[in-house]
Amino acid sequence: MDWLNAVIQGLLLGGLYALFATGLSLMFGVMRIVNLAHGDLAVVASFLALALVSGTGLPLWFVILVTVPLFALLGYLTQRVLLQKSLSSGPLATLLVTFGLSIVLQNVLLQIFSADTRTLDGGSFATGSFALTDQISIGYLALTTFGLAVVVLVGIQLFLSHTGLGRMLRASSDDRETANLVGADSRHVYGIATAIAFATVALAGLMFAMRSSFDPAIGPSRLIFAFEAVVIGGLGSLWGTLLGGIVLGVTQSIGSQIDPALTLLAGHLVFLAVLAFRPQGLIAGRTA
Amino acid sequence: MTISQTLTSRAGAAAAVNVGRAARSSKLSAVVMLAVVAVLAALPFLVFAKITDNLVNLFVLIALASMWNLLAGFGGLVSVGQQAYIGIGAYSVVAFADQGVQPYLAVPLAAVTCAVFAVPTSWLAFRLRGDYFAVGTWVIAEVYRLLVVRIDSLGGGSGKGLTGLAGIDQAVRGALTYWVALALAFASIAGCYLLLRGRLGLSLMAVRDEETAASSVGIDVRRAKRVVYLVSAAGCGAAGGVITVSSLSVNPDAIFSVQWSAYMIFIVVIGGIGYIEGPLLGAVVFFALQQLLSDYGSWYLVLLGAVGMAVALWLPRGLWGLVRDRTGLSLFPVGYFVRPRGDGAGAR
C-alpha cells in the first residue's frame, strides 16, 4: 500500500512540477528562449507574498490573487524592456541575459532577506487532508495544486486554439516574419507569452511555498525540475508538460520510498534515460 | 602545402598578396608576454605569500574562463555545467592523493580522468541543442554531485581533506601551488592557442559560422565538437585539482556549485567571447572587482550579473572586441592576415 500511496503523492506532486514547467515550455515554444531565471522568479513571488502578508496583514488568498496578476504585468514589461532587445542581439544573448537575471535576483533576495529558510503559512488548508482509504490520505493543498495545473493547461490550450491572440501566438512561434506580415505585432505577442509564463511560475512558486520551505538559493533547482518535466514530456506539447511533470513526480516519490537520499537522483536519472533513448520526449509535439 | 602556400602559388592577382598567420604586433606582444610570465614566475621570491595566494585564484579563473571560451566561443557549445568537471577533477586529486600519489602530480592525472568521464557524458549531452544543451549540462553536473556524495570513501556529503601535503613547509607549499597554478593558466592559454591555430581551429570556426555548410565541405562536425568538449573538460578538471591543492580540502556543494559556471560565463562575456585574449582580460577585470567589493557581501555578484547582462545586450563582443575594433591589436592571432605584396597597408 505504501507504493500506491507513493504513486498517488507523486502524481499530485507532478501537478506542481507541471505548473512550474508550463511557463518554461510556453516561452521556449513561442520565443525559443529558455528562461534561466524561471525558478528564481517563483522564489521572488514567494518572498513578495511573504513580505505582503507580514507587512500588510492581508489574508494569504488575497495576496495570491494580487501577486499572480502583478507577475503577469512584470512579465510583459520584462519582455518588452529586456528580452526583446536580447532576441535581436544573437542566440547567446538571451541565455546570458536570463542567466544574469537569475544571478541578480538570487543575490538581491539574499541581501534583502538573508539565507534563512521561510515558509508561507497556509493555515489548516495547507496541512489538512482527507482520507481516501485507511492508508492513503490526500492533502487539500496537493489536490488543489494539481487541479490548478490542469485548469491552467486547459485554459492556455483554449486560449491558443480559440482566441485571435492565441492564434497570433501560434503563428509567431511558427514563423515570426510572416506573422508580422499578417498583422501580428511580435513584440506584443511575445509580451503576452512572457506574461502568462511569469504568472504561472508565480502561482507555482506560491503553491510550493505553502507546501514546503523556501530560501533565495532554491531557484535553480526549480528550474531544473521544470526543465526535466518539459524534456520528459516532450518539447512543444502542453499536455506533454503535464505528463512529464507527473512522471518526474512519481519517479521522485518512488525513489524516496526506496531511500530518501535517492529522491533527486531518481528524477535526474529518469531524465537522462529519456534523453538517451527518446530525446523527443514521451509525447512528441511539434519539433522544437 | 599549407593554405598560405596554396594561395600565393596561384598565378594572377592572388600572387600579389602575402598571407600570414602573425599580426603586425605579434612579435612584440609575444616578447612582452613572455617577460610578464617570467616576472610572475619569480613572484614567490619577491612578494608576500598573501599576494601569491590571491593570484592563484586569478590563475584558476583564467584557466576556467579559457576553457569555457574554447567550448562556447569557438565550439559554439554553451555549457552551464562545466562545474561537473571541476568537481570530478577536485575529487580525482583527493582520490589519487589517498592512493599515495603526490598531489601536485595528481593534477594532470585529474585532467586525464575528466577527459575519460567526458566521453560518455558528451554522448548524452550532445543529444540536446542550443539552450537546452545548456540546461542539460547543468543537470548532468547535478547528477555527478549527487553520485559523488553517495561515495563514503570520498567523504560523502561533508567533503574531505587532502592528504599528502602535510610534510611540506607552508611557504614552500604556497610557492609550489602558485607555480602549478601559473603553469595551469599558461597551459590553458597556450593550449587554446595551439589548438585553434591548427586544423581543428579552422574546422571550429567554419562550424561556428555555418554548421551545415561546414559539414558539406567535409568537416566532421561531431568530432570537432567532441574534441573541444574533451579538452575543455580536461582543463576544468585540472583547475579543480589546483583549487583542491590550494584549499587543501574539497566540499561537494562548493565544488559542484553552478557559481563556477556563473564566474566563467561572465568573465568570458565581459572579456570578449570568441577571442583568446577575452578570458584573460575578463578574468583580470573580474578579479579586480572581486578584490574591490569584497566587503560588500553578495552585492559584487549582483553587479557582475548586471554588468554581464549589459555587456551581452550592448557589447556582444566584449571588452576585447572593443579593443580589437579600435586598435586591431591581436595578441594571439588565430586567423589569417592578407596583405598586398609590396606595401605595408591592408592588414586584416
XYZ file of C-alpha atoms in Angstrom:
636
model
C 0.000 0.000 0.000
C 2.975 2.271 0.639
C 3.832 2.074 -3.045
C 0.335 3.059 -4.116
C 0.468 5.969 -1.712
C 3.848 6.967 -3.127
C 2.483 6.867 -6.665
C -0.554 8.961 -5.748
C 1.521 11.552 -3.890
C 3.905 11.594 -6.849
C 1.012 12.191 -9.202
C -0.118 15.179 -7.194
C 3.460 16.472 -6.951
C 3.561 16.142 -10.715
C 0.848 18.759 -10.905
C 3.114 21.214 -9.130
C 6.014 20.399 -11.435
C 3.740 20.779 -14.466
C 2.713 24.206 -13.198
C 6.405 25.160 -12.924
C 7.091 23.775 -16.349
C 4.215 25.447 -18.209
C 5.854 28.856 -18.331
C 9.190 27.462 -19.440
C 7.535 25.413 -22.157
C 5.493 28.365 -23.391
C 8.436 30.734 -23.538
C 10.526 28.223 -25.405
C 7.736 27.264 -27.760
C 6.912 30.851 -28.703
C 10.231 32.670 -28.427
C 12.862 29.939 -28.390
C 14.092 31.345 -25.084
C 14.991 29.101 -22.159
C 14.475 31.457 -19.256
C 17.248 30.550 -16.831
C 15.706 32.873 -14.248
C 12.458 30.887 -14.305
C 12.951 29.207 -10.948
C 14.180 32.383 -9.298
C 11.001 34.164 -10.358
C 8.995 31.643 -8.370
C 11.172 32.389 -5.340
C 10.729 36.148 -5.845
C 6.957 35.614 -5.911
C 7.154 33.656 -2.665
C 9.201 36.338 -0.927
C 6.924 39.061 -2.250
C 3.886 37.249 -0.889
C 5.653 36.754 2.421
C 6.507 40.442 2.629
C 2.949 41.440 1.751
C 1.404 39.085 4.279
C 3.680 40.157 7.116
C 3.682 43.793 6.079
C 0.007 44.417 5.476
C -1.653 41.610 7.396
C -3.904 40.770 4.453
C -5.053 37.143 4.200
C -2.915 34.840 2.074
C -5.578 34.075 -0.524
C -5.931 37.790 -1.238
C -2.181 38.225 -1.517
C -2.052 35.329 -4.001
C -4.843 36.929 -6.021
C -2.832 40.137 -6.155
C 0.617 38.636 -6.751
C -0.211 36.487 -9.764
C -1.592 39.278 -11.998
C 1.213 41.529 -10.773
C 3.710 38.994 -12.070
C 1.862 38.818 -15.371
C 2.374 42.567 -15.699
C 6.041 42.211 -14.682
C 6.451 39.518 -17.316
C 5.039 41.716 -20.044
C 7.310 44.595 -19.034
C 10.388 42.370 -18.745
C 9.809 41.048 -22.245
C 9.294 44.479 -23.812
C 12.160 46.147 -21.969
C 14.803 43.457 -21.571
C 14.209 40.281 -23.523
C 13.091 41.891 -26.786
C 16.487 43.562 -27.101
C 18.263 40.289 -26.422
C 16.256 38.470 -29.090
C 17.784 40.668 -31.744
C 21.279 40.520 -30.230
C 22.037 36.990 -31.267
C 21.402 33.494 -29.930
C 23.766 33.687 -26.995
C 22.362 36.965 -25.683
C 19.054 35.618 -24.343
C 20.786 32.834 -22.466
C 23.266 35.261 -20.940
C 20.640 37.867 -20.080
C 18.368 35.354 -18.340
C 21.334 33.782 -16.565
C 22.431 37.233 -15.415
C 18.906 37.950 -14.255
C 18.952 34.704 -12.275
C 22.199 35.658 -10.522
C 20.972 39.184 -9.827
C 17.616 38.013 -8.428
C 19.182 35.354 -6.220
C 21.731 37.685 -4.690
C 19.362 40.614 -4.250
C 16.983 38.297 -2.375
C 19.941 37.025 -0.359
C 20.981 40.505 0.635
C 17.451 41.671 1.477
C 16.026 38.594 3.134
C 19.157 36.683 4.233
C 19.673 32.998 3.615
C 17.179 31.804 6.243
C 14.531 29.429 5.030
C 10.974 30.726 5.216
C 7.561 29.332 4.610
C 4.197 30.732 3.665
C 1.621 29.933 6.299
C -1.340 28.401 4.527
C -3.106 27.581 7.748
C -5.243 24.490 8.018
C -5.758 24.407 4.257
C -2.089 23.729 3.664
C -1.785 20.998 6.263
C -5.223 19.426 6.117
C -6.097 16.305 4.211
C -8.905 13.849 3.696
C -8.561 10.118 3.898
C -9.159 8.172 0.715
C -8.620 4.820 2.336
C -7.065 3.746 5.609
C -3.508 4.165 4.364
C -3.897 6.841 1.723
C -4.748 10.423 2.518
C -4.789 13.283 0.070
C -3.710 16.755 1.104
C -6.031 19.645 0.184
C -3.077 21.717 -0.990
C -1.656 18.968 -3.181
C -5.026 18.273 -4.765
C -5.702 21.963 -5.331
C -2.286 22.402 -6.926
C -2.933 19.516 -9.288
C -6.351 20.906 -10.099
C -4.892 24.350 -10.745
C -2.270 22.837 -13.044
C -4.933 21.116 -15.120
C -7.103 24.252 -15.189
C -4.145 26.410 -16.242
C -3.144 23.989 -19.004
C -6.724 23.716 -20.286
C -7.002 27.499 -20.133
C -3.822 28.043 -22.117
C -4.823 25.376 -24.633
C -8.216 27.072 -25.143
C -6.533 30.456 -25.366
C -4.129 29.206 -28.015
C -6.730 27.455 -30.115
C -9.863 29.585 -29.762
C -8.806 33.213 -29.455
C -7.366 35.601 -32.014
C -4.451 36.454 -29.784
C -3.736 32.773 -29.260
C -3.725 32.234 -32.988
C -1.231 35.085 -33.365
C 0.896 33.476 -30.676
C 0.960 30.166 -32.514
C 1.673 31.934 -35.779
C 4.522 33.935 -34.258
C 6.097 30.793 -32.885
C 5.921 29.106 -36.266
C 7.284 31.950 -38.343
C 7.873 35.358 -36.853
C 8.383 37.353 -40.026
C 5.337 36.022 -41.815
C 3.220 36.507 -38.719
C 4.343 40.130 -38.692
C 3.278 40.398 -42.315
C -0.270 39.331 -41.495
C -0.611 41.746 -38.641
C 0.747 40.115 -35.530
C 2.867 42.501 -33.530
C 5.506 40.026 -32.427
C 6.642 42.205 -29.540
C 3.138 42.346 -28.097
C 2.634 38.634 -28.713
C 5.891 37.744 -27.018
C 4.953 40.036 -24.165
C 1.691 38.125 -23.683
C 3.526 34.807 -23.718
C 6.018 36.036 -21.131
C 3.193 37.445 -19.017
C 1.475 34.039 -18.968
C 4.782 32.356 -18.173
C 5.548 34.699 -15.274
C 2.011 34.383 -13.880
C 2.062 30.579 -13.924
C 5.506 30.351 -12.367
C 4.442 32.824 -9.659
C 1.408 30.657 -8.908
C 3.622 27.567 -8.841
C 6.051 29.305 -6.513
C 3.284 30.302 -4.117
C 1.828 26.793 -4.070
C 5.292 25.426 -3.414
C 5.958 27.962 -0.670
C 2.838 26.831 1.170
C 3.829 23.215 0.785
C 7.426 23.464 1.997
C 10.074 25.981 2.926
C 11.994 28.213 0.549
C 15.133 30.340 0.564
C 16.838 32.570 -2.017
C 19.018 29.779 -3.382
C 16.408 27.217 -4.429
C 15.569 28.902 -7.731
C 17.943 26.826 -9.878
C 16.591 23.526 -8.588
C 13.047 24.628 -9.505
C 14.326 25.491 -12.967
C 15.869 22.051 -13.284
C 12.613 20.305 -12.305
C 10.669 22.427 -14.773
C 13.223 21.706 -17.476
C 13.186 17.980 -16.792
C 9.382 17.928 -16.894
C 9.414 19.682 -20.269
C 12.035 17.389 -21.787
C 10.499 14.184 -20.430
C 7.067 15.183 -21.641
C 8.186 16.420 -24.991
C 9.064 19.823 -26.368
C 6.200 21.717 -27.923
C 3.356 19.876 -26.247
C 1.466 21.365 -23.286
C -0.120 18.067 -22.280
C 3.323 16.556 -22.594
C 4.380 19.018 -19.927
C 1.718 17.663 -17.564
C 2.763 14.113 -18.351
C 6.402 14.999 -17.859
C 5.642 16.599 -14.522
C 3.714 13.516 -13.422
C 6.481 11.152 -14.498
C 9.027 13.243 -12.624
C 6.833 13.476 -9.519
C 6.081 9.765 -9.438
C 9.754 8.889 -10.003
C 10.878 11.110 -7.151
C 8.167 9.773 -4.905
C 9.028 6.139 -5.590
C 12.700 6.992 -5.235
C 12.114 8.450 -1.802
C 10.233 5.285 -0.800
C 13.321 3.229 -1.612
C 15.770 5.611 0.037
C 15.141 9.272 0.931
C 18.579 10.230 -0.365
C 17.650 8.857 -3.782
C 14.770 11.276 -4.362
C 16.503 13.837 -6.559
C 18.850 11.357 -8.193
C 15.981 9.130 -9.322
C 14.337 12.038 -11.108
C 17.600 13.071 -12.770
C 18.329 9.515 -13.905
C 14.883 9.169 -15.494
C 15.506 12.468 -17.267
C 18.860 11.201 -18.571
C 17.242 7.938 -19.644
C 14.594 9.795 -21.645
C 17.381 11.929 -23.102
C 19.372 8.875 -24.077
C 16.628 6.713 -25.524
C 13.797 9.034 -26.543
C 15.138 12.577 -26.825
C 11.977 13.897 -28.437
C 10.112 13.175 -25.198
C 7.193 10.943 -24.390
C 4.634 12.955 -26.353
C 6.398 14.291 -29.410
C 4.679 17.543 -30.216
C 5.880 19.968 -32.884
C 9.615 19.849 -33.330
C 11.452 22.373 -31.167
C 51.052 22.509 -48.833
C 49.788 24.967 -46.309
C 46.916 27.245 -47.161
C 49.270 30.202 -47.354
C 51.409 28.430 -49.928
C 48.405 27.311 -51.958
C 47.099 30.844 -52.165
C 50.353 32.503 -53.078
C 51.417 29.901 -55.637
C 48.451 30.603 -57.857
C 49.139 32.829 -60.822
C 47.449 36.160 -61.231
C 46.131 38.571 -58.654
C 46.465 36.131 -55.824
C 50.213 36.122 -56.224
C 50.171 39.780 -55.332
C 49.247 39.107 -51.703
C 51.072 37.876 -48.686
C 49.113 35.524 -46.479
C 50.477 35.279 -42.984
C 49.479 33.936 -39.608
C 51.110 36.597 -37.492
C 49.641 40.001 -36.772
C 51.826 43.057 -37.100
C 52.015 43.302 -33.339
C 52.632 39.608 -32.753
C 56.365 39.537 -32.292
C 56.389 42.433 -29.882
C 53.414 41.118 -27.918
C 54.968 37.660 -27.701
C 58.137 39.080 -26.164
C 56.162 41.224 -23.737
C 54.030 38.308 -22.654
C 56.975 36.010 -22.085
C 58.528 38.726 -19.966
C 55.311 39.001 -17.946
C 55.261 35.250 -17.383
C 58.900 35.336 -16.261
C 58.130 38.084 -13.750
C 55.092 36.205 -12.473
C 57.162 33.067 -12.056
C 59.647 34.965 -9.927
C 56.979 36.481 -7.673
C 57.173 33.969 -4.790
C 60.721 35.218 -4.206
C 59.679 38.849 -4.357
C 56.378 39.364 -2.573
C 54.481 38.141 0.467
C 52.653 34.838 0.405
C 49.282 36.583 0.692
C 49.684 38.117 -2.760
C 50.719 34.881 -4.434
C 47.847 33.036 -2.725
C 45.441 35.607 -4.155
C 46.999 35.281 -7.585
C 46.349 31.532 -7.509
C 42.639 32.400 -7.640
C 43.240 34.678 -10.613
C 45.138 31.949 -12.498
C 42.386 29.423 -11.806
C 39.798 31.882 -13.145
C 41.911 32.496 -16.265
C 42.147 28.752 -16.890
C 38.436 28.119 -16.315
C 37.380 31.066 -18.443
C 39.691 29.986 -21.273
C 38.162 26.539 -21.214
C 34.624 27.917 -21.294
C 35.575 30.270 -24.107
C 37.023 27.337 -26.054
C 33.766 25.468 -25.641
C 31.314 28.284 -26.250
C 33.194 30.937 -28.185
C 34.962 28.618 -30.586
C 32.974 25.404 -30.319
C 29.564 27.005 -30.160
C 28.605 24.786 -27.213
C 27.233 26.931 -24.408
C 27.524 24.863 -21.264
C 26.295 25.782 -17.802
C 27.628 22.501 -16.437
C 31.430 22.651 -16.544
C 31.401 22.582 -12.745
C 30.879 18.833 -13.169
C 34.484 18.537 -14.332
C 35.797 20.983 -11.774
C 34.286 18.681 -9.185
C 35.489 15.468 -10.795
C 38.978 16.921 -11.105
C 38.967 18.011 -7.470
C 37.802 14.630 -6.223
C 40.285 12.862 -8.515
C 43.154 14.692 -6.864
C 41.822 13.710 -3.428
C 41.372 10.097 -4.519
C 44.831 9.893 -6.101
C 46.366 11.501 -3.030
C 44.681 8.874 -0.874
C 46.350 6.238 -3.036
C 49.729 7.799 -2.330
C 50.250 9.917 -5.436
C 51.964 13.282 -4.808
C 49.075 15.793 -5.083
C 50.888 18.137 -7.496
C 51.438 15.226 -9.865
C 47.794 14.251 -9.421
C 46.653 17.477 -11.112
C 47.496 16.358 -14.690
C 46.101 12.921 -13.814
C 42.875 14.636 -12.767
C 42.739 16.301 -16.189
C 43.024 12.905 -17.868
C 40.348 11.461 -15.576
C 37.970 14.231 -16.540
C 38.598 13.633 -20.232
C 37.714 9.975 -19.647
C 34.461 10.912 -17.886
C 33.691 13.435 -20.597
C 33.495 10.792 -23.331
C 30.227 9.127 -22.242
C 28.915 12.431 -20.915
C 29.374 14.083 -24.281
C 27.396 11.327 -25.940
C 24.484 12.143 -23.633
C 24.834 15.903 -23.671
C 25.065 16.161 -27.464
C 21.517 14.810 -27.729
C 20.437 18.343 -26.842
C 20.973 21.526 -28.790
C 21.289 25.212 -28.068
C 19.733 26.467 -24.869
C 18.547 23.003 -23.965
C 22.132 21.806 -24.137
C 22.999 24.491 -21.602
C 20.453 23.373 -19.036
C 21.130 19.709 -19.833
C 24.784 20.088 -18.898
C 23.666 21.749 -15.669
C 21.503 18.738 -14.851
C 24.415 16.405 -15.625
C 26.594 18.369 -13.211
C 23.910 17.935 -10.548
C 23.820 14.200 -11.216
C 27.586 13.962 -10.742
C 27.308 15.841 -7.466
C 24.532 13.561 -6.213
C 26.524 10.486 -7.219
C 29.732 11.692 -5.574
C 28.082 12.443 -2.205
C 26.929 8.843 -2.076
C 30.543 7.635 -2.036
C 31.573 7.467 1.602
C 35.257 6.887 0.912
C 35.330 10.330 -0.696
C 33.788 11.985 2.316
C 30.102 11.786 1.432
C 28.168 14.979 1.858
C 30.619 16.844 4.039
C 33.723 16.613 1.910
C 37.232 15.508 2.630
C 40.665 16.852 3.360
C 43.608 16.469 1.049
C 46.393 14.208 2.284
C 49.946 14.086 1.050
C 50.967 17.694 1.529
C 51.351 17.604 5.288
C 55.102 17.254 5.382
C 55.877 20.297 3.256
C 56.770 23.644 4.810
C 53.959 26.180 4.411
C 55.937 28.775 2.469
C 57.275 26.148 0.087
C 53.814 24.682 -0.337
C 52.393 28.119 -1.121
C 55.091 28.702 -3.729
C 54.637 25.276 -5.318
C 50.867 25.767 -5.503
C 51.439 29.184 -7.075
C 53.751 27.762 -9.739
C 51.333 24.937 -10.519
C 48.519 27.495 -10.867
C 50.666 29.701 -13.116
C 51.538 26.645 -15.210
C 47.827 25.833 -15.416
C 46.890 29.301 -16.663
C 49.811 29.318 -19.108
C 48.962 25.833 -20.362
C 45.295 26.750 -20.815
C 46.010 29.776 -22.928
C 48.874 28.155 -24.817
C 46.771 25.030 -25.325
C 43.850 27.019 -26.701
C 46.175 28.983 -28.963
C 47.920 25.943 -30.415
C 44.669 24.017 -30.784
C 42.922 26.834 -32.572
C 45.787 27.722 -34.893
C 45.707 24.253 -36.303
C 43.253 22.392 -38.468
C 40.820 21.997 -35.601
C 40.599 25.746 -35.165
C 39.720 26.232 -38.797
C 37.089 23.489 -38.585
C 35.588 25.035 -35.481
C 35.368 28.487 -36.948
C 33.685 27.060 -40.018
C 31.227 25.147 -37.843
C 30.584 28.205 -35.709
C 29.756 30.258 -38.754
C 27.520 27.763 -40.558
C 27.347 24.186 -39.421
C 25.595 22.661 -42.432
C 27.939 24.262 -44.925
C 30.937 23.188 -42.887
C 29.708 19.624 -42.814
C 29.106 19.696 -46.558
C 32.759 20.518 -47.247
C 33.837 17.505 -45.293
C 34.388 18.743 -41.764
C 33.497 16.147 -39.169
C 31.351 18.394 -37.017
C 30.661 15.820 -34.326
C 34.305 15.006 -33.896
C 35.368 18.640 -33.760
C 32.815 19.389 -31.074
C 33.722 16.301 -29.111
C 37.425 17.155 -29.121
C 36.656 20.641 -27.862
C 34.371 19.238 -25.183
C 37.036 16.784 -24.007
C 39.768 19.422 -23.924
C 37.519 21.787 -22.017
C 36.636 19.035 -19.539
C 40.312 18.222 -19.013
C 41.158 21.877 -18.455
C 38.357 22.337 -15.951
C 39.463 19.163 -14.203
C 42.999 20.428 -13.848
C 41.627 23.696 -12.484
C 39.530 21.766 -9.982
C 42.669 19.937 -8.935
C 44.522 23.194 -8.382
C 41.597 24.554 -6.361
C 41.796 21.491 -4.118
C 45.554 21.716 -3.747
C 45.191 25.370 -2.846
C 42.414 24.943 -0.282
C 43.624 21.525 0.971
C 40.087 20.142 1.093
C 37.067 19.554 -1.058
C 33.397 20.182 -0.345
C 30.842 18.768 -2.781
C 28.351 21.618 -2.572
C 31.046 24.220 -3.175
C 32.999 22.453 -5.893
C 29.950 21.352 -7.906
C 28.225 24.698 -7.497
C 26.802 26.453 -10.552
C 28.538 29.564 -9.215
C 31.670 28.434 -11.089
C 29.733 28.499 -14.336
C 28.460 31.954 -13.447
C 32.047 33.153 -12.975
C 33.217 31.521 -16.214
C 30.345 32.811 -18.263
C 30.515 36.359 -17.058
C 34.287 36.594 -17.257
C 34.196 35.474 -20.875
C 31.181 37.595 -21.824
C 32.678 40.718 -20.302
C 36.175 39.997 -21.593
C 35.131 39.054 -25.082
C 33.766 35.773 -26.321
C 35.469 34.141 -29.271
C 38.859 35.744 -28.665
C 41.650 34.022 -26.769
C 42.525 37.321 -25.123
C 38.941 37.754 -23.927
C 39.064 35.405 -20.895
C 42.407 36.890 -19.884
C 41.058 40.426 -19.858
C 37.762 39.385 -18.310
C 39.451 37.452 -15.505
C 41.632 40.426 -14.609
C 38.582 42.728 -14.554
C 36.575 40.242 -12.502
C 39.439 39.664 -10.090
C 39.848 43.402 -9.581
C 36.108 43.741 -8.998
C 36.168 40.896 -6.502
C 39.006 42.472 -4.522
C 37.399 45.923 -4.534
C 33.947 44.765 -3.469
C 34.968 42.055 -1.021
C 33.469 43.965 1.902
C 30.013 44.206 0.407
C 28.888 40.611 0.560
C 26.857 39.385 -2.370
C 26.497 42.787 -3.990
C 29.513 42.121 -6.209
C 27.631 39.175 -7.682
C 24.650 41.426 -8.347
C 26.995 43.883 -10.056
C 28.606 41.043 -12.007
C 25.240 39.804 -13.189
C 24.066 43.284 -14.124
C 27.290 44.140 -15.966
C 27.179 40.760 -17.696
C 23.624 41.396 -18.863
C 24.508 44.887 -20.093
C 27.559 43.632 -21.972
C 25.543 40.775 -23.515
C 22.977 43.257 -24.780
C 25.072 46.207 -25.893
C 28.638 44.979 -26.279
C 28.245 41.455 -27.608
C 31.933 41.117 -28.463
C 33.035 42.146 -25.021
C 35.820 44.429 -23.899
C 38.462 42.760 -26.044
C 36.166 43.065 -29.045
C 36.139 46.798 -28.368
C 39.938 46.933 -28.126
C 40.268 44.841 -31.243
C 37.905 47.040 -33.225
C 39.622 50.240 -32.179
C 43.262 49.182 -32.430
C 43.410 45.994 -34.437
C 45.561 44.533 -31.695
C 45.817 40.763 -31.638
C 47.943 39.055 -29.029
C 47.026 35.515 -30.013
C 46.219 35.567 -33.711
C 44.311 32.519 -34.842
C 43.140 33.832 -38.177
C 44.851 34.687 -41.415
C 46.178 38.081 -42.429
C 46.096 39.009 -46.080
C 48.442 41.815 -47.025
C 49.091 43.063 -50.559
C 52.631 42.204 -51.549
C 54.946 45.179 -51.707
C 53.330 47.759 -49.486
C 52.646 47.523 -45.815
C 48.991 48.523 -45.819
C 45.958 46.310 -45.606
C 46.401 44.073 -42.592
C 43.097 42.459 -41.528
